[in-house]
């Protein structure tokens, strides 16, 4: 892994030099600040990625018309072994151009319950595409949010092409991750963005992996170096991907230049009302500058944003690898721009406004989640359209870990008035609501909104928690790290993820993936019944003198209980024959009266107990079982994967005990290792009902009712 | 106390003041301990009965489940959500019984209002009844009190509720637009709700006055009683007294509610559920005492004016 990484870096330097030469020769504006080869925005040695799609852009925000006039110089280097005969660009904002777009037809004019505002359309118009100084825009084919341009001269393997683009982006009223409201501008998905050129594994079939902007999926692109100058009115405060490297002012406007290295996107946010909070988060690799651009009057919440990002940063570095960038910015969009909240871009994330009490940890949860995306998919570059669970699901799993770090008590989502809910609880409730629908492997754009959310995020997180509990936390941590390190600044698919985890675990996990990723099998184990019968072995016809007892093979008992059984039969036979002549004698059960006397005596009873476990779901998973007996003794059993796989149609496991104590209770999966378990209350069963908790809940409820009645009398 | 009332000549309204009325009211309440206990027991009985279906649902779902102990101890709160979401029929049944119980309790209160009011009236008032006559008076006045309750519910309570719902809607909409933190929202919305509670309490006093008028004159219709009750507000002494009583009622009941919740939470945390329940009954007695004190004082104020 390390060796191949070094080798790739040496080829990088060669092409980066070439790129720089090309720019110097062809672009008229001022000499760039070392773009795209240096590493000013990194706090670790770079480059970290192939930087095969780099941009230098100028963007002027018209705050009245909410349009961004842009010019981009794109440097694209073909990393494949075949030539690229065309270029495909993503024009994401065209998703909001009219109601016939792929996005609106799939999602309706809404996203996550947020309606698309009236007269809020957006679009990108590309007015010029020049290659080698020759205008090409007339040849461009636009289909919804994709632009394809046939090239006069294909880009050969290892070659670099320079494309000059001029465009105007009309921002929508804030909707689906970007847009404007009043002076707030979320300028994201705003420039013609080159799709990913790739060849299949054989190397024969090559092309751009580009998708329309779908209703429920996000983005995918190559890494590069960005140098972007944004031009805004003087009063505007700007937060952007990367670090600010220059600033100029004239005619009531200012031009801020940002540099970002080894990133897969660039977005920026501008609003004169932003109130800035600055802090430094330090780790083993040095400082990371945190900047929160918050709403006026909400400065008391800055500390919460700070704590959440800090927790996610430390957790991410422990789980994945070091955060290589110098800074991170948190944007808090205004109330009427909630559609731009809860989003991730390289080195910049958007949060939400929360009018809720601090015990409901929305702010922390969103910030930790969005910051977690800095690793997946911002650096571990998975395709958010084809494998949405590889970024949202892995990151949801990570969010739980970051929230645990922040709130070790396990109440990471809600801790209010004595009520506690953790991320695992909320994910579990959400995941089980979408069981029996579609396999996780389904591309997200084939799902409905409701199913997409719960499956991609919560189901994946619960699946990974089930896997973690199977492998153990340390093996799982190593496996996730192995995947992240192997695919940082690479483009893994779902199969790569599963292979990397299996490889690191040193175990074929296909039994797990086949069930949890490629099928709709659900998981639910329960203790179905407990039956305790008092021992009746002593009664019957006995032949005297006693003969050695035998136990038929069909009576299924564990070894120590076989011995007990045989001993008991021998004792019964001896007791029946005591003082009796040879021949057959009957030993009958005592009368009811004698029985009562016997049950009062201190003689320990013998019990023939049967425990029936049931697999209600179709998913097989190794299950621990704890059986507790009335004398306080405990028995640990397991319902192993091998046992279940041998007879996959069998739903019951029947265990018999022959002991001096009856079963008091039994529980399957007591540590809740199977996080995908659909029902948890049925995991345990008591042999006899216990009314204590029922009475307590009843009294509590009656108390609430009484309080309500008392209030009526006010 | 009652003795004093008879021997002392009734002082003029203006000099007497609200506090004197309150003192006399307290005397009336002290002389009717059985009434207080009876009313408290009624609320206890209704709440226990209303919770019985929930007990049956809980028994079926949890009696054999070891996790129930954890749920009760607050160690597994998500279990509540699983319980509710996996037993939708039970939840519907339980909640409808609870709603019925609340409606039933309101009816019970209105049916007994005549008796309670007569019992708490000054002994010299025509409507006063001794303890032995309490049930008879309840029965005599039940229908008229029920009519009054329905009219009052429609004409006064419903508009008040609509008003507070509108106020809540506006404040929620406004706080959503205004980008405020939770504490700021609470600080700004609290006065709206406090005002509502005081208005609600004033309405209750008005209802008491209307009931009084109806008991004093059996010829009055529900609508006439309502208006007669309102006319009493014209007396400066009464309006001042009503305001003070409403504030007193809201403060005392609110204080008891908060203090009670805090104590109950502490006891619950220590798993002393039964003690929490006993404590609740103590609080309930205090609450009933306050409610009846307000009624008795209202009688004093109105009868003197
Ligand atoms: Zn996400």
XYZ file of C-alpha atoms in Angstrom, chain A residues 41-624:
584
model
C -3.643 24.695 1.557
C -2.242 21.518 3.087
C -0.632 21.025 6.481
C 1.026 17.784 5.401
C 3.448 17.144 2.521
C 1.661 16.865 -0.838
C 0.380 16.489 -3.429
C -1.907 13.835 -2.060
C -3.963 13.135 -5.150
C -3.323 12.897 -8.902
C -4.844 16.405 -9.251
C -5.962 15.420 -12.726
C -8.904 17.852 -12.726
C -7.775 21.285 -11.564
C -9.512 24.611 -11.910
C -8.594 28.233 -11.771
C -11.678 30.401 -11.688
C -12.957 33.920 -11.273
C -16.514 34.372 -10.088
C -18.437 37.602 -9.696
C -21.559 37.556 -7.569
C -24.324 39.903 -8.642
C -26.099 40.239 -5.319
C -29.165 41.825 -6.946
C -29.843 39.219 -9.641
C -28.287 36.381 -7.626
C -26.207 35.354 -10.603
C -22.594 34.306 -10.627
C -20.656 35.260 -13.713
C -17.760 32.874 -13.972
C -14.713 32.068 -15.964
C -12.833 28.818 -15.483
C -9.607 27.428 -16.732
C -9.725 23.658 -16.470
C -6.671 21.454 -16.665
C -7.566 17.855 -17.252
C -5.045 15.106 -17.473
C -6.056 11.724 -18.815
C -4.855 9.125 -16.323
C -6.243 6.185 -18.273
C -4.471 4.116 -20.898
C -6.978 5.005 -23.614
C -7.701 8.361 -25.177
C -10.698 10.515 -24.291
C -12.484 11.605 -27.453
C -15.028 13.789 -25.692
C -15.503 15.687 -22.459
C -18.576 15.483 -20.228
C -19.421 18.232 -17.776
C -21.969 18.280 -14.984
C -24.217 21.345 -15.088
C -25.837 20.625 -11.748
C -27.889 23.808 -11.440
C -29.871 22.838 -14.548
C -31.678 20.412 -12.228
C -33.676 23.439 -11.087
C -34.243 24.915 -14.548
C -37.743 23.551 -15.032
C -40.056 20.846 -13.773
C -39.057 18.423 -16.514
C -35.550 17.971 -15.086
C -34.472 14.528 -13.889
C -34.171 15.854 -10.351
C -37.642 17.342 -10.080
C -39.294 14.445 -11.896
C -37.739 12.042 -9.357
C -37.935 13.992 -6.109
C -40.837 16.278 -6.914
C -40.119 19.937 -6.300
C -38.972 19.086 -2.764
C -36.079 17.552 -0.885
C -36.111 16.205 2.706
C -39.531 17.842 3.060
C -38.173 21.233 1.977
C -40.313 22.600 -0.885
C -38.737 24.262 -3.904
C -39.722 27.943 -3.583
C -41.902 29.558 -6.230
C -40.049 31.461 -8.954
C -36.908 29.901 -7.572
C -35.459 28.351 -10.710
C -31.760 27.998 -11.295
C -29.575 27.188 -14.288
C -26.062 27.235 -15.690
C -25.529 28.780 -19.109
C -22.172 28.085 -20.712
C -21.475 30.812 -23.251
C -17.994 29.838 -24.320
C -15.806 26.755 -24.351
C -12.377 27.379 -25.846
C -9.727 24.788 -26.462
C -6.434 26.079 -27.767
C -8.100 29.432 -28.323
C -10.751 27.942 -30.634
C -14.421 28.370 -29.721
C -16.184 25.017 -29.334
C -19.435 25.913 -27.614
C -21.494 25.395 -30.790
C -20.594 21.709 -30.750
C -21.669 21.137 -27.168
C -24.663 18.864 -26.604
C -26.680 19.609 -23.477
C -29.031 17.093 -21.948
C -30.584 18.321 -18.723
C -27.654 18.588 -16.295
C -24.997 17.068 -18.600
C -22.946 18.761 -21.295
C -20.974 16.662 -23.772
C -18.366 18.048 -26.124
C -16.789 15.981 -28.910
C -13.119 16.819 -29.183
C -11.350 17.634 -32.445
C -8.213 16.153 -30.960
C -8.705 13.429 -28.357
C -6.819 13.634 -25.078
C -4.274 10.853 -25.217
C -3.180 8.755 -22.267
C -1.082 10.936 -19.935
C -1.882 14.076 -21.924
C -3.232 17.312 -20.549
C -5.983 19.419 -22.054
C -6.732 23.008 -21.174
C -10.285 24.209 -21.444
C -11.448 27.807 -21.061
C -15.045 28.072 -19.935
C -17.241 31.135 -19.560
C -20.546 30.688 -17.824
C -23.331 32.352 -15.881
C -24.928 30.517 -12.997
C -28.362 31.648 -11.952
C -28.773 30.518 -8.360
C -32.154 29.094 -7.382
C -33.945 30.340 -4.297
C -32.367 28.152 -1.662
C -33.324 24.586 -2.399
C -31.568 21.234 -2.396
C -28.151 22.266 -1.074
C -27.618 25.631 -2.802
C -29.214 28.963 -3.676
C -29.965 32.340 -2.169
C -32.356 34.068 0.186
C -32.010 37.818 0.645
C -28.269 38.424 0.924
C -27.347 34.859 1.824
C -25.783 32.997 -1.093
C -24.857 29.308 -1.045
C -22.787 29.005 -4.192
C -22.424 25.265 -4.616
C -22.647 22.947 -7.647
C -22.088 26.200 -9.508
C -19.538 25.662 -12.247
C -19.313 23.294 -15.234
C -17.671 20.378 -13.496
C -15.817 17.756 -15.461
C -17.116 14.247 -14.865
C -14.808 11.308 -14.138
C -13.044 9.701 -17.092
C -12.361 6.022 -16.531
C -11.915 2.659 -18.204
C -13.355 -0.613 -16.964
C -11.134 -3.235 -15.357
C -10.226 -4.739 -18.750
C -9.212 -1.287 -19.951
C -11.231 -1.665 -23.147
C -14.372 0.285 -22.422
C -13.649 3.874 -21.506
C -15.808 6.930 -20.996
C -17.014 9.537 -18.581
C -18.837 8.254 -15.538
C -21.429 10.996 -15.393
C -24.951 10.991 -14.043
C -27.803 13.397 -14.251
C -28.398 15.278 -11.007
C -30.789 12.779 -9.420
C -33.429 13.511 -6.820
C -31.834 11.588 -3.989
C -28.139 11.395 -4.749
C -25.207 13.670 -4.604
C -21.972 14.036 -6.498
C -18.788 12.450 -7.798
C -15.674 13.918 -9.350
C -11.897 13.712 -9.555
C -9.488 15.493 -7.261
C -7.613 18.604 -8.216
C -6.172 21.875 -7.114
C -8.420 24.933 -7.127
C -7.588 28.598 -7.214
C -10.744 30.661 -7.138
C -11.164 34.418 -6.926
C -14.604 35.506 -5.829
C -15.786 39.046 -6.348
C -18.443 40.245 -3.894
C -19.663 43.554 -2.423
C -17.362 44.932 0.253
C -19.800 44.236 3.076
C -20.092 40.515 2.339
C -18.391 37.918 4.508
C -17.250 34.892 2.500
C -16.562 31.330 3.544
C -15.109 29.002 0.931
C -13.352 25.731 0.322
C -9.625 26.051 1.065
C -7.658 28.950 2.483
C -7.714 32.599 1.530
C -4.428 33.602 -0.119
C -5.133 37.098 -1.421
C -7.533 39.984 -1.098
C -8.091 43.132 -3.176
C -10.629 45.933 -2.864
C -11.967 48.449 -5.352
C -15.186 50.307 -6.186
C -17.075 49.034 -3.176
C -16.294 45.432 -4.010
C -13.630 43.000 -2.934
C -11.883 40.127 -4.622
C -10.893 37.232 -2.378
C -8.671 34.472 -3.705
C -8.892 30.978 -2.236
C -6.613 27.995 -2.765
C -7.598 24.418 -2.127
C -5.396 21.433 -2.877
C -6.335 17.800 -3.405
C -10.052 18.459 -3.203
C -12.871 17.178 -5.387
C -15.071 20.263 -5.340
C -15.168 23.927 -4.501
C -18.076 25.828 -2.994
C -18.482 29.199 -1.343
C -20.975 31.071 0.787
C -21.462 34.814 1.061
C -23.631 36.908 3.335
C -23.078 40.350 4.918
C -24.843 39.083 8.064
C -22.427 36.258 8.867
C -20.888 36.657 12.330
C -17.475 35.058 12.478
C -16.153 32.831 15.269
C -12.556 31.651 15.057
C -10.704 28.996 17.000
C -7.838 26.576 16.611
C -8.127 22.834 17.020
C -4.810 21.115 17.587
C -3.946 17.500 17.036
C -0.764 15.466 16.564
C -0.308 16.980 13.138
C -0.545 20.639 14.178
C -3.295 23.232 14.222
C -6.485 23.275 12.159
C -8.150 26.681 11.938
C -11.869 26.517 12.663
C -14.140 29.267 11.426
C -17.858 29.336 12.151
C -19.933 31.782 10.108
C -23.025 31.996 12.266
C -26.237 34.001 12.307
C -26.379 37.217 14.345
C -27.598 36.637 17.913
C -26.654 32.970 17.958
C -23.089 33.334 19.192
C -23.923 31.309 22.289
C -24.090 28.293 19.971
C -20.572 28.731 18.539
C -19.077 26.626 21.323
C -21.364 23.741 20.376
C -20.250 23.867 16.735
C -16.658 23.995 17.948
C -17.051 20.968 20.241
C -18.753 18.904 17.544
C -16.165 19.600 14.858
C -13.330 18.986 17.298
C -14.802 15.653 18.327
C -15.336 14.573 14.722
C -11.828 15.674 13.743
C -10.184 13.657 16.517
C -12.397 10.640 15.900
C -11.775 10.791 12.152
C -8.039 10.886 12.599
C -8.247 7.876 14.871
C -10.580 5.950 12.574
C -9.303 6.924 9.120
C -6.163 9.032 8.722
C -4.941 12.559 9.461
C -6.991 15.503 8.260
C -4.562 17.045 5.782
C -6.090 20.489 5.305
C -5.217 23.659 7.183
C -8.731 24.723 8.012
C -12.420 23.972 8.221
C -15.372 26.334 7.976
C -18.871 25.797 9.352
C -21.682 27.764 7.693
C -24.964 28.321 9.515
C -27.543 29.181 6.835
C -30.472 31.455 7.724
C -33.822 29.961 8.691
C -35.349 30.340 5.256
C -32.332 28.645 3.685
C -32.531 25.393 5.609
C -32.298 23.617 2.245
C -28.631 24.625 2.098
C -27.975 23.171 5.566
C -26.561 19.788 6.495
C -24.206 19.574 3.538
C -20.551 18.769 3.067
C -17.929 20.212 0.749
C -14.170 19.982 1.008
C -13.036 21.896 4.115
C -16.453 23.553 4.439
C -19.676 22.204 5.863
C -23.139 23.609 6.428
C -25.030 23.165 9.665
C -28.596 23.892 10.723
C -30.242 26.444 12.954
C -31.806 24.755 15.928
C -34.442 26.439 18.067
C -34.508 23.322 20.266
C -33.060 22.945 23.764
C -29.433 21.878 23.905
C -30.460 18.421 25.171
C -31.645 17.718 21.630
C -28.290 17.527 19.939
C -29.154 18.395 16.356
C -26.332 20.883 15.932
C -23.661 18.503 17.195
C -25.055 15.580 15.217
C -25.166 17.508 11.945
C -21.727 19.050 12.381
C -20.100 15.736 13.328
C -21.777 14.035 10.379
C -20.879 16.667 7.802
C -17.329 16.894 9.061
C -17.044 13.107 8.895
C -17.698 13.438 5.163
C -14.275 15.068 4.824
C -12.997 11.478 4.741
C -15.844 9.686 3.026
C -16.357 10.691 0.239
C -14.258 13.862 0.065
C -10.960 11.974 0.263
C -11.971 8.320 0.020
C -13.616 9.215 -3.259
C -16.630 6.927 -3.643
C -19.423 7.584 -6.121
C -22.362 9.172 -4.308
C -24.724 8.318 -7.142
C -24.003 4.618 -7.634
C -22.905 3.703 -4.098
C -24.545 6.284 -1.849
C -24.210 3.982 1.168
C -20.428 4.062 0.844
C -20.414 7.698 1.878
C -23.675 8.366 3.753
C -23.851 4.987 5.449
C -20.203 4.699 6.418
C -20.383 8.258 7.623
C -23.522 7.652 9.640
C -21.682 4.810 11.343
C -18.812 7.208 11.962
C -21.175 9.914 13.282
C -22.201 7.569 16.098
C -18.546 7.143 17.042
C -17.865 10.891 16.960
C -20.966 11.541 19.084
C -19.858 8.850 21.547
C -16.588 10.707 21.906
C -18.486 13.922 22.612
C -21.138 12.334 24.860
C -19.740 9.111 26.303
C -23.026 8.318 28.099
C -24.652 7.013 24.934
C -27.280 9.782 24.782
C -25.802 11.395 21.667
C -29.111 12.333 20.048
C -31.358 13.313 22.943
C -30.617 13.830 26.621
C -33.557 15.808 27.894
C -35.628 15.604 31.072
C -34.219 12.175 31.849
C -34.985 10.821 28.379
C -31.963 9.388 26.588
C -31.603 8.392 22.942
C -28.327 7.558 21.274
C -27.349 7.498 17.606
C -27.585 3.720 17.612
C -31.149 3.892 18.911
C -32.257 6.403 16.323
C -30.521 4.539 13.484
C -32.095 1.293 14.655
C -35.597 2.796 14.674
C -35.023 4.279 11.247
C -33.408 1.163 9.738
C -36.133 -1.218 10.845
C -38.733 1.023 9.215
C -37.365 0.148 5.755
C -36.874 -3.601 6.080
C -38.252 -5.835 3.325
C -38.017 -3.166 0.631
C -34.892 -3.187 -1.551
C -31.376 -4.553 -1.142
C -28.795 -2.007 -0.045
C -26.935 -2.605 -3.309
C -29.703 -0.827 -5.273
C -28.470 2.450 -6.800
C -30.109 5.230 -4.827
C -31.855 6.813 -7.801
C -34.021 3.693 -8.054
C -35.390 4.274 -4.549
C -38.084 6.580 -3.208
C -37.038 9.428 -0.950
C -38.206 7.851 2.291
C -36.569 4.497 1.570
C -33.390 6.100 0.279
C -32.749 8.076 3.468
C -33.335 5.345 6.031
C -31.604 2.670 3.996
C -28.554 4.566 2.874
C -27.835 6.154 6.241
C -29.366 4.197 9.099
C -29.546 0.688 7.663
C -25.909 0.855 6.558
C -24.818 2.136 9.961
C -26.663 -0.674 11.734
C -25.247 -3.201 9.277
C -21.708 -2.003 10.013
C -22.399 -2.110 13.750
C -23.554 -5.716 13.369
C -20.341 -6.458 11.530
C -18.281 -4.639 14.147
C -19.866 -6.736 16.878
C -19.106 -9.872 14.909
C -15.469 -8.956 14.226
C -14.821 -7.141 17.497
C -14.124 -3.399 17.735
C -10.397 -3.592 17.118
C -10.590 -5.745 13.992
C -13.348 -3.543 12.653
C -11.365 -0.381 13.342
C -8.373 -1.828 11.535
C -10.534 -2.956 8.638
C -12.150 0.465 8.205
C -8.757 2.107 8.402
C -7.396 -0.346 5.873
C -10.179 0.552 3.462
C -9.750 4.294 4.023
C -5.987 4.231 3.611
C -6.089 2.053 0.550
C -8.667 4.166 -1.236
C -7.798 7.689 -0.111
C -7.783 9.842 -3.241
C -8.866 6.754 -5.179
C -12.317 5.838 -6.389
C -13.586 2.717 -4.616
C -16.829 0.950 -5.544
C -18.970 -1.051 -3.132
C -17.183 -4.273 -4.089
C -13.848 -2.675 -3.232
C -15.124 -1.755 0.199
C -16.391 -5.249 0.938
C -13.176 -6.808 -0.352
C -11.000 -4.461 1.719
C -12.916 -5.232 4.906
C -12.790 -8.976 4.293
C -9.099 -8.758 3.438
C -8.204 -6.846 6.586
C -10.362 -9.115 8.745
C -8.565 -12.086 7.203
C -11.891 -13.824 6.779
C -14.345 -14.485 3.996
C -17.274 -12.271 4.922
C -19.364 -13.031 1.850
C -21.963 -14.747 4.090
C -22.510 -11.342 5.665
C -22.418 -9.156 2.541
C -24.679 -11.532 0.611
C -27.341 -11.225 3.255
C -26.967 -7.620 4.409
C -26.037 -5.861 1.157
C -27.425 -7.967 -1.675
C -30.663 -9.236 -0.146
C -33.676 -7.935 1.740
C -33.321 -10.534 4.486
C -34.310 -9.211 7.878
C -32.938 -10.130 11.255
C -35.001 -11.046 14.279
C -34.234 -13.643 16.919
C -36.430 -14.313 19.922
C -36.806 -16.578 22.901
C -40.082 -18.221 21.962
C -40.935 -20.376 24.957
C -39.596 -21.619 28.264
C -41.161 -24.759 29.692
C -40.252 -26.094 33.120
C -41.614 -29.455 34.217
C -40.990 -30.918 37.616
C -39.000 -34.085 37.417
C -41.255 -37.166 37.035
C -38.558 -39.737 36.262
C -39.075 -41.720 39.486
C -42.549 -43.000 38.631
C -43.476 -46.062 36.630
C -42.831 -49.771 36.554
C -39.447 -50.759 37.860
C -37.839 -54.163 37.579
C -36.048 -55.295 40.721
C -33.281 -55.826 41.453
C -32.219 -52.630 39.657
C -30.383 -52.900 36.363
C -27.791 -50.345 35.107
C -29.658 -47.419 33.583
C -29.336 -46.509 29.918
C -30.263 -43.343 28.098
C -31.710 -43.610 24.581
C -29.650 -41.721 22.037
C -32.706 -39.739 20.928
C -32.958 -38.001 24.294
C -30.883 -34.987 23.534
C -29.029 -33.696 26.597
C -25.632 -32.134 27.204
C -23.037 -34.479 28.637
C -23.179 -33.353 32.301
C -26.968 -33.578 32.236
C -26.849 -37.075 30.720
C -24.846 -38.109 33.745
C -27.385 -36.492 36.067
C -30.228 -38.206 34.208
C -28.602 -41.625 34.523
C -27.841 -41.069 38.184
C -31.452 -40.094 38.841
C -32.872 -43.115 37.034
C -30.544 -45.382 38.956
C -31.584 -43.754 42.241
C -35.285 -44.034 41.355
C -34.902 -47.669 40.454
C -33.033 -48.353 43.692
C -35.654 -46.483 45.724
C -38.463 -48.434 44.064
C -36.768 -51.716 44.795
C -35.791 -50.935 48.371
C -37.056 -53.766 50.568
C -38.946 -55.267 47.631
C -38.603 -58.804 46.361
C -37.415 -59.451 42.824
C -39.966 -58.777 40.109
C -41.858 -55.739 38.790
C -43.019 -52.994 41.127
C -44.964 -49.834 40.504
C -43.962 -46.483 41.978
C -46.883 -44.052 41.675
C -46.967 -40.267 41.966
C -47.925 -39.067 45.436
C -51.489 -37.947 46.124
C -52.352 -34.203 45.908
C -52.030 -33.952 49.689
C -48.596 -35.558 49.705
C -47.562 -33.358 46.799
C -48.373 -30.209 48.797
C -46.345 -31.497 51.692
C -43.484 -32.326 49.334
C -43.421 -28.875 47.750
C -43.142 -27.325 51.213
C -40.187 -29.486 52.097
C -36.719 -28.143 51.428
C -35.830 -31.083 49.145
C -34.495 -29.555 45.911
C -36.796 -30.194 42.978
C -35.567 -31.615 39.717
C -36.679 -29.953 36.529
C -36.975 -31.042 32.967
C -36.786 -27.722 31.104
C -37.119 -26.875 27.459
C -35.975 -23.622 25.925
C -37.138 -22.804 22.409
C -35.329 -20.129 20.448
C -36.720 -18.856 17.207
C -35.234 -17.106 14.214
C -38.092 -14.973 12.945
C -36.034 -13.237 10.271
C -34.226 -14.720 7.300
C -30.825 -13.276 8.072
C -28.400 -15.676 9.745
C -26.002 -14.347 12.348
C -24.149 -16.087 15.172
C -26.234 -15.628 18.297
C -25.209 -15.826 21.953
